[in-house]
Short mmCIF file of C-alpha atoms in Angstrom, two decimals:
data_model
loop_
_atom_site.label_atom_id
_atom_site.label_comp_id
_atom_site.label_asym_id
_atom_site.label_seq_id
_atom_site.Cartn_x
_atom_site.Cartn_y
_atom_site.Cartn_z
CA MET A 274 127.98 141.62 33.21
CA ALA A 275 129.45 140.69 29.82
CA GLN A 276 130.10 143.49 27.35
CA LEU A 277 127.06 143.93 25.22
CA ARG A 278 128.62 145.59 22.14
CA ALA A 279 129.48 144.59 18.63
CA THR A 280 130.66 146.17 15.44
CA VAL A 281 128.91 145.31 12.11
CA GLY A 282 129.52 146.87 8.80
CA GLY A 283 131.84 149.35 10.35
CA GLU A 284 129.08 150.59 12.82
CA ARG A 285 129.50 150.14 16.49
CA PHE A 286 126.46 149.04 18.58
CA VAL A 287 126.18 149.12 22.33
CA PHE A 288 123.30 147.56 24.25
CA SER A 289 122.28 148.89 27.66
CA SER A 290 121.07 145.60 29.14
CA LEU A 291 120.35 142.03 28.57
CA ALA A 292 116.67 142.89 27.85
CA HIS A 293 117.83 145.37 25.19
CA VAL A 294 120.02 142.98 23.41
CA LEU A 295 117.26 140.28 23.42
CA ALA A 296 114.83 142.72 21.95
CA ALA A 297 117.17 144.00 19.28
CA ALA A 298 118.15 140.42 18.20
CA THR A 299 114.44 139.35 17.67
CA PRO A 300 113.18 138.92 14.13
CA GLU A 301 111.01 141.86 13.08
CA ARG A 302 107.74 141.92 15.04
CA SER A 303 105.03 144.52 15.17
CA GLY A 304 104.47 144.03 18.92
CA ASP A 305 108.06 145.02 19.72
CA GLN A 306 107.86 147.95 17.29
CA LEU A 307 104.72 149.09 19.04
CA ALA A 308 106.58 148.80 22.47
CA GLY A 309 109.49 150.89 21.06
CA ILE A 310 112.16 148.23 21.80
CA ALA A 311 112.68 146.66 18.35
CA ALA A 312 116.00 146.96 16.45
CA GLN A 313 116.20 150.13 14.49
CA SER A 314 117.90 148.50 11.48
CA ALA A 315 118.94 145.13 10.14
CA LEU A 316 122.50 146.00 11.02
CA GLU A 317 121.51 146.46 14.71
CA ARG A 318 119.64 143.17 14.65
CA VAL A 319 122.74 141.33 13.31
CA ALA A 320 124.97 143.08 15.85
CA ALA A 321 122.66 141.89 18.74
CA ARG A 322 122.82 138.36 17.50
CA PHE A 323 126.57 138.51 17.45
CA VAL A 324 126.48 139.59 21.04
CA LEU A 325 123.96 136.80 22.05
CA ALA A 326 126.04 134.17 20.34
CA ASP A 327 128.99 134.85 22.52
CA LEU A 328 127.17 135.37 25.79
CA PRO A 329 127.72 132.68 28.37
CA LEU A 330 124.56 130.88 29.61
CA ASP A 331 125.30 131.49 33.22
CA VAL A 332 124.86 135.29 32.67
CA PHE A 333 121.12 134.57 32.58
CA LEU A 334 121.28 133.31 36.16
CA SER A 335 122.64 136.58 37.55
CA ASP A 336 121.14 139.15 35.13
CA VAL A 337 117.44 138.81 35.12
CA VAL A 338 115.23 140.74 32.61
CA VAL A 339 112.41 141.33 35.21
CA PRO A 340 113.36 142.22 38.73
CA TYR A 341 113.53 139.23 41.17
CA GLU A 342 112.25 141.22 44.08
CA SER A 343 109.14 142.42 42.43
CA ASP A 344 108.04 139.53 40.09
CA GLU A 345 107.04 136.15 41.22
CA VAL A 346 107.63 134.67 37.84
CA THR A 347 111.26 135.59 37.95
CA ARG A 348 111.52 134.12 41.44
CA LEU A 349 109.92 130.79 40.18
CA ILE A 350 112.47 130.69 37.31
CA ILE A 351 115.60 131.30 39.48
CA ASP A 352 114.41 129.45 42.60
CA THR A 353 113.54 126.26 40.65
CA HIS A 354 116.60 126.30 38.48
CA ASP A 355 118.16 122.82 38.59
CA ALA A 356 121.95 123.26 38.90
CA ALA A 357 122.63 119.52 38.39
CA ALA A 358 120.71 119.54 35.08
CA PHE A 359 122.55 122.64 34.00
CA ALA A 360 125.93 121.33 34.75
CA PRO A 361 126.62 119.42 31.43
CA ILE A 362 125.92 122.69 29.49
CA ALA A 363 127.00 125.21 32.02
CA SER A 364 130.16 126.17 30.08
CA LEU A 365 128.27 126.97 26.87
CA THR A 366 127.45 130.25 25.28
CA VAL A 367 124.12 130.86 23.69
CA GLY A 368 125.75 130.01 20.31
CA GLY A 369 127.16 126.93 21.81
CA LEU A 370 123.69 125.90 23.07
CA ARG A 371 122.49 126.31 19.60
CA ASP A 372 125.21 123.99 18.21
CA TRP A 373 124.53 121.51 20.92
CA LEU A 374 120.82 121.31 20.27
CA LEU A 375 121.41 120.99 16.55
CA SER A 376 124.05 118.35 16.84
CA PRO A 377 122.95 114.95 15.47
CA GLU A 378 124.63 113.37 18.56
CA THR A 379 122.17 115.27 20.89
CA THR A 380 118.97 113.25 21.36
CA GLY A 381 115.54 114.01 22.72
CA ALA A 382 116.54 112.25 25.89
CA ASP A 383 119.61 114.46 26.25
CA MET A 384 117.39 117.52 25.80
CA ALA A 385 114.91 116.34 28.43
CA ALA A 386 117.78 115.80 30.89
CA VAL A 387 118.84 119.43 30.80
CA ALA A 388 115.40 120.99 30.43
CA TRP A 389 115.08 122.09 34.03
CA GLY A 390 118.57 123.46 33.87
CA LEU A 391 117.50 125.92 31.12
CA THR A 392 115.81 129.15 31.75
CA PRO A 393 113.28 130.59 29.41
CA GLU A 394 115.53 133.43 28.60
CA MET A 395 118.37 131.15 27.65
CA VAL A 396 116.06 129.27 25.23
CA ALA A 397 114.48 132.45 23.84
CA ALA A 398 118.01 133.85 23.22
CA CYS A 399 118.88 130.61 21.44
CA SER A 400 115.91 130.89 19.17
CA ARG A 401 117.26 134.23 17.88
CA LEU A 402 120.19 132.44 16.31
CA MET A 403 118.12 129.91 14.48
CA ARG A 404 116.42 129.72 11.07
CA ASN A 405 113.04 128.22 10.71
CA GLN A 406 114.47 124.83 9.74
CA ASP A 407 116.65 124.89 12.85
CA LEU A 408 113.63 125.41 15.08
CA ILE A 409 111.84 122.48 13.28
CA ARG A 410 114.82 120.18 13.57
CA VAL A 411 115.41 120.67 17.24
CA ALA A 412 111.75 120.56 18.24
CA ARG A 413 111.27 117.37 16.29
CA LYS A 414 113.65 115.57 18.59
CA ALA A 415 111.73 116.28 21.73
CA GLU A 416 109.08 113.86 22.97
CA VAL A 417 107.03 115.29 25.86
CA VAL A 418 104.37 112.74 26.92
CA THR A 419 101.40 113.51 29.13
CA ARG A 420 98.41 111.41 30.26
CA PHE A 421 94.87 111.68 31.53
CA ARG A 422 92.34 109.42 29.67
CA ASN A 423 94.78 108.83 26.82
CA THR A 424 98.45 109.30 26.11
CA LEU A 425 99.47 112.53 24.29
CA GLY A 426 102.82 113.49 22.70
CA LEU A 427 104.16 110.13 21.57
CA LYS A 428 106.40 110.02 18.56
CA GLY A 429 104.51 109.42 15.38
CA ARG A 430 101.26 110.95 16.84
CA LEU A 431 99.41 114.17 16.28
CA SER A 432 96.47 115.12 18.47
CA THR A 433 93.84 117.81 18.17
CA ARG A 434 91.70 119.89 20.40
CA LEU A 435 88.07 119.75 19.12
CA GLN A 436 86.65 123.22 19.80
CA PRO A 437 82.89 123.32 19.42
CA ASN A 438 82.24 126.91 20.36
CA HIS A 439 78.79 128.30 20.06
CA PRO A 440 77.76 132.02 20.10
CA ALA A 441 74.83 131.16 22.41
CA ASP A 442 76.24 128.21 24.25
CA ASP A 443 73.49 126.04 22.78
CA LEU A 444 74.04 122.51 23.96
CA LYS A 445 72.56 120.91 20.95
CA GLY A 446 74.73 123.05 18.56
CA ILE A 447 77.74 122.18 20.60
CA ALA A 448 77.00 118.48 20.56
CA VAL A 449 76.49 118.51 16.75
CA ALA A 450 79.87 120.24 16.25
CA VAL A 451 81.49 117.66 18.56
CA LEU A 452 80.09 114.79 16.42
CA ASP A 453 81.22 116.53 13.23
CA GLY A 454 84.83 116.67 14.64
CA LEU A 455 84.73 113.06 15.85
CA LEU A 456 83.72 112.03 12.31
CA ARG A 457 87.09 113.52 11.21
CA GLY A 458 89.09 111.99 13.96
CA ALA A 459 89.39 115.11 16.03
CA GLY A 460 89.20 115.46 19.83
CA ASP A 461 91.89 113.33 21.39
CA ALA A 462 93.81 116.12 23.08
CA VAL A 463 90.71 117.58 24.49
CA ILE A 464 87.09 118.48 23.60
CA GLY A 465 87.24 122.11 24.86
CA ILE A 466 84.62 124.78 24.78
CA ASN A 467 85.22 128.59 25.22
CA PRO A 468 81.93 129.59 26.89
CA ALA A 469 80.13 132.66 25.52
CA SER A 470 78.78 133.27 29.08
CA ASP A 471 81.38 132.66 31.90
CA SER A 472 78.94 132.23 34.65
CA VAL A 473 79.56 129.22 37.01
CA GLU A 474 76.00 127.93 36.32
CA ASN A 475 76.47 127.97 32.55
CA CYS A 476 79.82 126.27 32.84
CA LEU A 477 78.33 123.63 35.05
CA GLN A 478 75.76 122.90 32.50
CA MET A 479 78.30 122.49 29.73
CA LEU A 480 80.44 120.35 31.86
CA VAL A 481 77.75 117.96 32.63
CA ALA A 482 76.67 117.87 28.98
CA LEU A 483 80.19 117.14 27.62
CA ASP A 484 80.74 114.48 30.27
CA GLY A 485 77.44 112.96 29.45
CA LEU A 486 78.36 112.80 25.72
CA ARG A 487 81.77 111.32 26.52
CA GLU A 488 80.15 108.60 28.72
CA ARG A 489 77.46 107.75 26.16
CA LEU A 490 80.14 107.31 23.43
CA ASP A 491 82.56 105.48 25.89
CA MET A 492 85.24 107.74 24.54
CA PRO A 493 88.87 107.80 25.94
CA ALA A 494 89.31 111.56 25.86
CA GLN A 495 89.10 114.53 28.24
CA THR A 496 86.65 117.47 28.15
CA CYS A 497 87.09 120.98 29.35
CA VAL A 498 85.16 124.26 29.59
CA LEU A 499 87.77 127.04 29.24
CA THR A 500 86.43 129.25 32.02
CA HIS A 501 88.43 131.29 34.62
CA VAL A 502 90.34 129.08 37.12
CA THR A 503 88.19 130.48 39.93
CA ASN A 504 85.13 129.22 38.29
CA SER A 505 86.74 125.80 37.82
CA ILE A 506 87.46 125.64 41.64
CA GLU A 507 83.78 126.66 42.34
CA ALA A 508 82.51 124.03 39.83
CA ILE A 509 84.64 121.34 41.57
CA ASN A 510 83.24 122.44 44.99
CA ARG A 511 79.81 121.98 43.46
CA GLY A 512 80.49 118.44 42.31
CA ALA A 513 81.06 119.15 38.62
CA PRO A 514 82.55 116.32 36.43
CA LEU A 515 85.56 118.43 35.67
CA ASP A 516 88.55 116.82 33.88
CA LEU A 517 90.88 119.65 33.23
CA VAL A 518 91.49 123.10 34.77
CA PHE A 519 92.15 125.75 32.14
CA GLN A 520 93.82 129.10 32.47
CA SER A 521 95.58 131.70 30.33
CA VAL A 522 98.94 132.51 31.73
CA ALA A 523 101.64 135.08 30.91
CA GLY A 524 105.39 135.75 31.54
CA THR A 525 105.17 138.40 34.27
CA GLU A 526 103.40 138.68 37.59
CA GLY A 527 101.73 141.85 36.41
CA ALA A 528 100.31 140.24 33.28
CA ASN A 529 99.18 137.20 35.31
CA ARG A 530 97.44 139.69 37.66
CA GLY A 531 95.64 141.04 34.67
CA PHE A 532 94.30 137.48 34.10
CA GLY A 533 93.21 137.44 37.71
CA VAL A 534 95.76 134.68 38.76
CA ASP A 535 98.91 134.12 40.68
CA LEU A 536 101.03 131.01 41.28
CA ALA A 537 99.25 130.31 44.58
CA LEU A 538 95.85 130.23 42.91
CA LEU A 539 97.07 127.92 40.17
CA ALA A 540 98.37 125.60 42.75
CA GLU A 541 95.04 125.57 44.60
CA ALA A 542 93.21 124.75 41.36
CA GLN A 543 95.60 121.90 40.55
CA ASP A 544 95.10 120.41 44.04
CA ALA A 545 91.28 120.64 43.61
CA ALA A 546 91.30 118.85 40.13
CA LEU A 547 93.64 116.18 41.44
CA SER A 548 91.35 115.51 44.31
CA LEU A 549 88.69 114.28 41.87
CA ASN A 550 90.94 111.58 40.52
CA ARG A 551 89.15 111.42 37.24
CA GLY A 552 92.10 110.36 35.01
CA THR A 553 92.43 106.77 34.05
CA VAL A 554 95.89 106.51 32.48
CA GLY A 555 97.42 109.55 34.19
CA HIS A 556 96.85 112.53 36.33
CA ASP A 557 98.02 115.65 34.36
CA VAL A 558 95.04 117.92 35.02
CA MET A 559 96.11 121.38 33.88
CA TYR A 560 95.60 123.12 30.56
CA PHE A 561 97.32 126.46 29.81
CA GLU A 562 96.98 128.82 27.05
CA THR A 563 99.56 131.59 26.09
CA GLY A 564 100.30 134.04 23.34
CA GLN A 565 102.93 136.57 22.36
CA GLY A 566 101.88 140.14 23.17
CA SER A 567 99.71 139.37 26.28
CA ALA A 568 102.08 141.15 28.67
CA LEU A 569 102.42 144.17 26.48
CA SER A 570 98.56 144.40 26.16
CA ALA A 571 98.35 144.26 29.99
CA GLY A 572 100.99 147.05 30.39
CA ALA A 573 103.18 144.62 32.23
CA HIS A 574 106.02 143.90 29.81
CA HIS A 575 108.89 145.76 31.69
CA GLY A 576 110.50 146.68 28.44
CA VAL A 577 111.07 143.04 27.50
CA ASP A 578 110.34 141.70 24.03
CA GLN A 579 107.17 139.64 23.57
CA GLN A 580 108.85 136.40 22.60
CA THR A 581 111.13 136.27 25.71
CA LEU A 582 108.04 136.99 27.86
CA GLU A 583 106.21 134.23 25.94
CA ALA A 584 108.92 131.71 26.92
CA ARG A 585 108.71 132.92 30.53
CA ALA A 586 105.07 132.02 30.53
CA TYR A 587 106.18 128.39 29.82
CA ALA A 588 108.08 128.54 33.17
CA VAL A 589 104.69 129.17 34.84
CA ALA A 590 103.10 126.27 32.92
CA ARG A 591 105.73 123.69 33.62
CA ALA A 592 105.53 124.22 37.30
CA PHE A 593 102.17 122.59 37.28
CA ARG A 594 102.83 119.50 35.16
CA PRO A 595 100.27 120.34 32.49
CA LEU A 596 98.53 117.92 30.13
CA LEU A 597 98.28 120.53 27.50
CA VAL A 598 99.94 123.89 26.74
CA ASN A 599 99.06 125.87 23.56
CA THR A 600 100.02 129.19 22.25
CA VAL A 601 97.22 130.99 20.40
CA VAL A 602 99.81 132.28 17.99
CA GLY A 603 97.83 134.66 15.79
CA PHE A 604 94.88 135.35 17.90
CA ILE A 605 95.71 138.75 19.50
CA GLY A 606 96.03 140.60 16.17
CA PRO A 607 98.36 142.47 13.98
CA GLU A 608 99.45 144.92 16.68
CA TYR A 609 101.62 142.07 17.93
CA LEU A 610 102.04 139.86 14.82
CA TYR A 611 101.46 141.74 11.74
CA ASP A 612 101.33 139.28 8.91
CA GLY A 613 101.45 135.58 7.99
CA LYS A 614 105.33 135.61 7.96
CA GLN A 615 105.48 136.87 11.55
CA ILE A 616 102.83 134.43 12.57
CA ILE A 617 104.60 131.49 11.04
CA ARG A 618 107.89 132.51 12.67
CA ALA A 619 106.24 133.03 16.04
CA GLY A 620 104.50 129.64 15.90
CA LEU A 621 107.80 127.86 15.30
CA GLU A 622 109.61 129.87 18.04
CA ASP A 623 106.83 129.16 20.53
CA HIS A 624 106.84 125.47 19.75
CA PHE A 625 110.59 125.21 19.89
CA CYS A 626 110.85 127.10 23.28
CA GLY A 627 108.15 125.12 24.89
CA LYS A 628 109.51 121.70 23.81
CA VAL A 629 113.06 122.56 24.85
CA LEU A 630 111.82 123.62 28.29
CA GLY A 631 109.92 120.30 28.58
CA LEU A 632 106.36 121.21 27.86
CA PRO A 633 103.71 119.37 25.84
CA MET A 634 103.31 122.17 23.34
CA GLY A 635 100.41 122.62 20.98
CA VAL A 636 99.66 125.58 18.70
CA ASP A 637 96.36 127.23 17.66
CA VAL A 638 97.20 127.91 14.08
CA CYS A 639 95.10 130.95 13.77
CA TYR A 640 94.73 134.54 12.70
CA THR A 641 92.16 137.41 13.05
CA ASN A 642 90.43 138.78 10.05
CA HIS A 643 92.20 142.19 10.25
CA VAL A 644 95.74 140.74 10.06
CA GLU A 645 97.70 140.41 6.77
CA ALA A 646 97.39 136.65 6.61
CA ASP A 647 95.07 133.95 5.07
CA GLN A 648 94.38 130.29 5.13
CA ASP A 649 97.35 129.56 2.86
CA ASP A 650 99.68 130.79 5.53
CA MET A 651 97.90 128.55 8.10
CA ASP A 652 98.41 125.59 5.67
CA THR A 653 102.09 126.38 5.66
CA LEU A 654 102.32 126.72 9.50
CA MET A 655 100.30 123.56 10.31
CA THR A 656 102.35 121.58 7.88
CA VAL A 657 105.71 122.64 9.30
CA LEU A 658 104.51 122.27 12.81
CA ALA A 659 103.44 118.74 12.13
CA THR A 660 106.91 118.08 10.70
CA ALA A 661 108.32 119.70 13.91
CA GLY A 662 106.41 117.16 16.15
CA VAL A 663 103.78 119.45 17.55
CA ASN A 664 101.73 117.63 20.25
CA PHE A 665 98.48 119.00 19.19
CA VAL A 666 96.62 121.60 17.05
CA ILE A 667 93.26 123.16 17.50
CA THR A 668 90.26 122.46 15.01
CA VAL A 669 86.89 124.22 14.71
CA PRO A 670 83.98 123.68 12.36
CA GLY A 671 84.80 125.11 9.01
CA ALA A 672 88.02 126.79 10.20
CA ASP A 673 85.81 129.69 11.38
CA ASP A 674 85.12 130.12 15.08
CA VAL A 675 81.79 131.96 15.04
CA MET A 676 81.91 132.74 18.75
CA LEU A 677 85.39 134.05 19.07
CA SER A 678 85.41 135.53 15.50
CA TYR A 679 88.75 134.31 14.31
CA GLN A 680 90.08 131.72 11.88
CA SER A 681 91.69 128.53 12.93
CA LEU A 682 92.00 125.08 11.40
CA ALA A 683 89.09 122.95 10.19
CA PHE A 684 88.26 119.37 11.14
CA GLU A 685 89.17 118.56 7.52
CA ASP A 686 92.74 119.85 8.04
CA ILE A 687 93.45 117.02 10.52
CA ASP A 688 92.60 114.62 7.73
CA TYR A 689 95.14 116.35 5.42
CA LEU A 690 97.89 116.51 8.15
CA ARG A 691 97.56 112.84 9.17
CA SER A 692 97.40 111.68 5.44
CA VAL A 693 100.54 113.54 4.29
CA THR A 694 102.62 112.85 7.42
CA GLY A 695 101.43 109.49 8.48
CA LEU A 696 100.93 110.73 12.05
CA ALA A 697 98.26 109.02 14.08
CA PRO A 698 95.95 110.09 16.95
CA ALA A 699 96.59 109.14 20.60
CA PRO A 700 96.78 105.35 20.69
CA GLU A 701 93.69 104.90 23.07
CA PHE A 702 91.70 107.21 20.93
CA GLN A 703 92.86 105.61 17.63
CA GLN A 704 91.62 102.24 19.02
CA TRP A 705 88.24 103.94 19.94
CA LEU A 706 87.90 105.31 16.45
CA ALA A 707 88.44 101.83 14.95
CA ARG A 708 85.93 100.44 17.37
CA MET A 709 83.37 103.04 16.39
CA ASP A 710 84.07 102.46 12.62
CA LEU A 711 85.43 106.06 12.41
CA ALA A 712 88.98 105.18 11.42
CA GLY A 713 88.69 104.76 7.74
CA GLU A 714 87.29 106.50 4.68
CA GLY A 715 83.75 105.07 5.44
CA ALA A 716 83.48 107.31 8.45
CA ARG A 717 82.48 110.17 6.06
CA ALA A 718 79.01 108.63 5.71
CA LEU A 719 78.76 106.85 8.96
CA PRO A 720 75.31 105.08 9.03
CA ASP A 721 75.23 105.14 12.76
CA LEU A 722 75.30 108.91 13.05
CA ALA A 723 71.61 109.24 12.77
CA SER A 724 71.09 106.71 15.74
CA ILE A 725 73.79 108.52 17.81
CA THR A 726 72.13 111.84 17.34
CA ARG A 727 68.68 110.35 18.27
CA GLN A 728 70.24 108.79 21.44
CA LEU A 729 71.47 112.13 22.41
CA GLY A 730 68.30 113.97 21.69
CA LEU A 731 69.88 116.05 19.03
CA PRO A 732 68.36 117.37 15.77
CA ALA A 733 68.73 115.08 12.70
#
């Protein structure tokens, strides 16, 4: 094990473990303070970063932050590590990896070639040495493309999840919200509902309704009811028209157990969804959500900081070739990310780590009403994420999810992002918008909306 010590400002700091130095090097974060593992001073944080910068990458292969014997996520990370992919960068330190990623000579293709040679802990460590602009610059190089009924993640594209949640799971209310989003060009990543009632019967009803709406509109997009993975398996067994299997995942076996899942169950669900063969341009059928702080809230963080554990969740996700992965960056609350500054930094870290590890990363640009943040902070985060090449963001009616009681982005925000960045929807969806006369400014008062709502039996 390398010597984990440094002297800064005449003060000597010694770190007891790799987990200790990672936590101390992390930008200020309320969740790490709650866990009692944050740096005690700015000097200690700088010292930890000096240590990380000189730490050889191969240390992370022999010194794990969560025990191999007792954690299947650690075993997944170590057992699937690709030595051949690692070879070109094996001689680097964490600081050397930062320099390599930032080099103008390093392309997105170069990054993709080494992705499976990088562990989440290596990438999380590297993020500590980066300013926000560094996180943006590196992530922007990456192109992670996935496919189901359309093609997501291409350069020059920005997709959205259309989230039409309803506090009573009212199908007419959901359908009206879907149409509202489509009028703004939202929905190419997925039309995805968080059900208020998680019963299999209720989820079956919503799956049938969403698929019927998609078919009526001949729309090249995928739908999803964000129910527990066991409900998705049961729905498939009952013949449901299920496109994507959804599940929240975390970075330790214990935290995943708190979600009621393990790797074997996720593999079973993936196989079940693939058996339906519903994709038209590809067969990426998994949708994962993550969020900093989930392992700590489950009491399963092993003394490891929340951002490193978030990166470990991406190792779980990438094992199943997902169509979509998103971090719900400000959803858990101020106990984990206290204010707008912490949320913005965490969103950029999560996106960077996911992209470098080869994931199709999206971000729910969001906050709860008791956090020290507002919609101006979300304007900043969504703009810098679009610049960084985020695959998709989440949009809800009026930026206010009345079922989950938190603030996200509005359908109008995707108008803003696409107009100031020039980014376009997924190509198949863009063609559909043009065919439906939804691609231009005239879509704001689409005369066919009344006839569409009548066809679907919706209120005028």
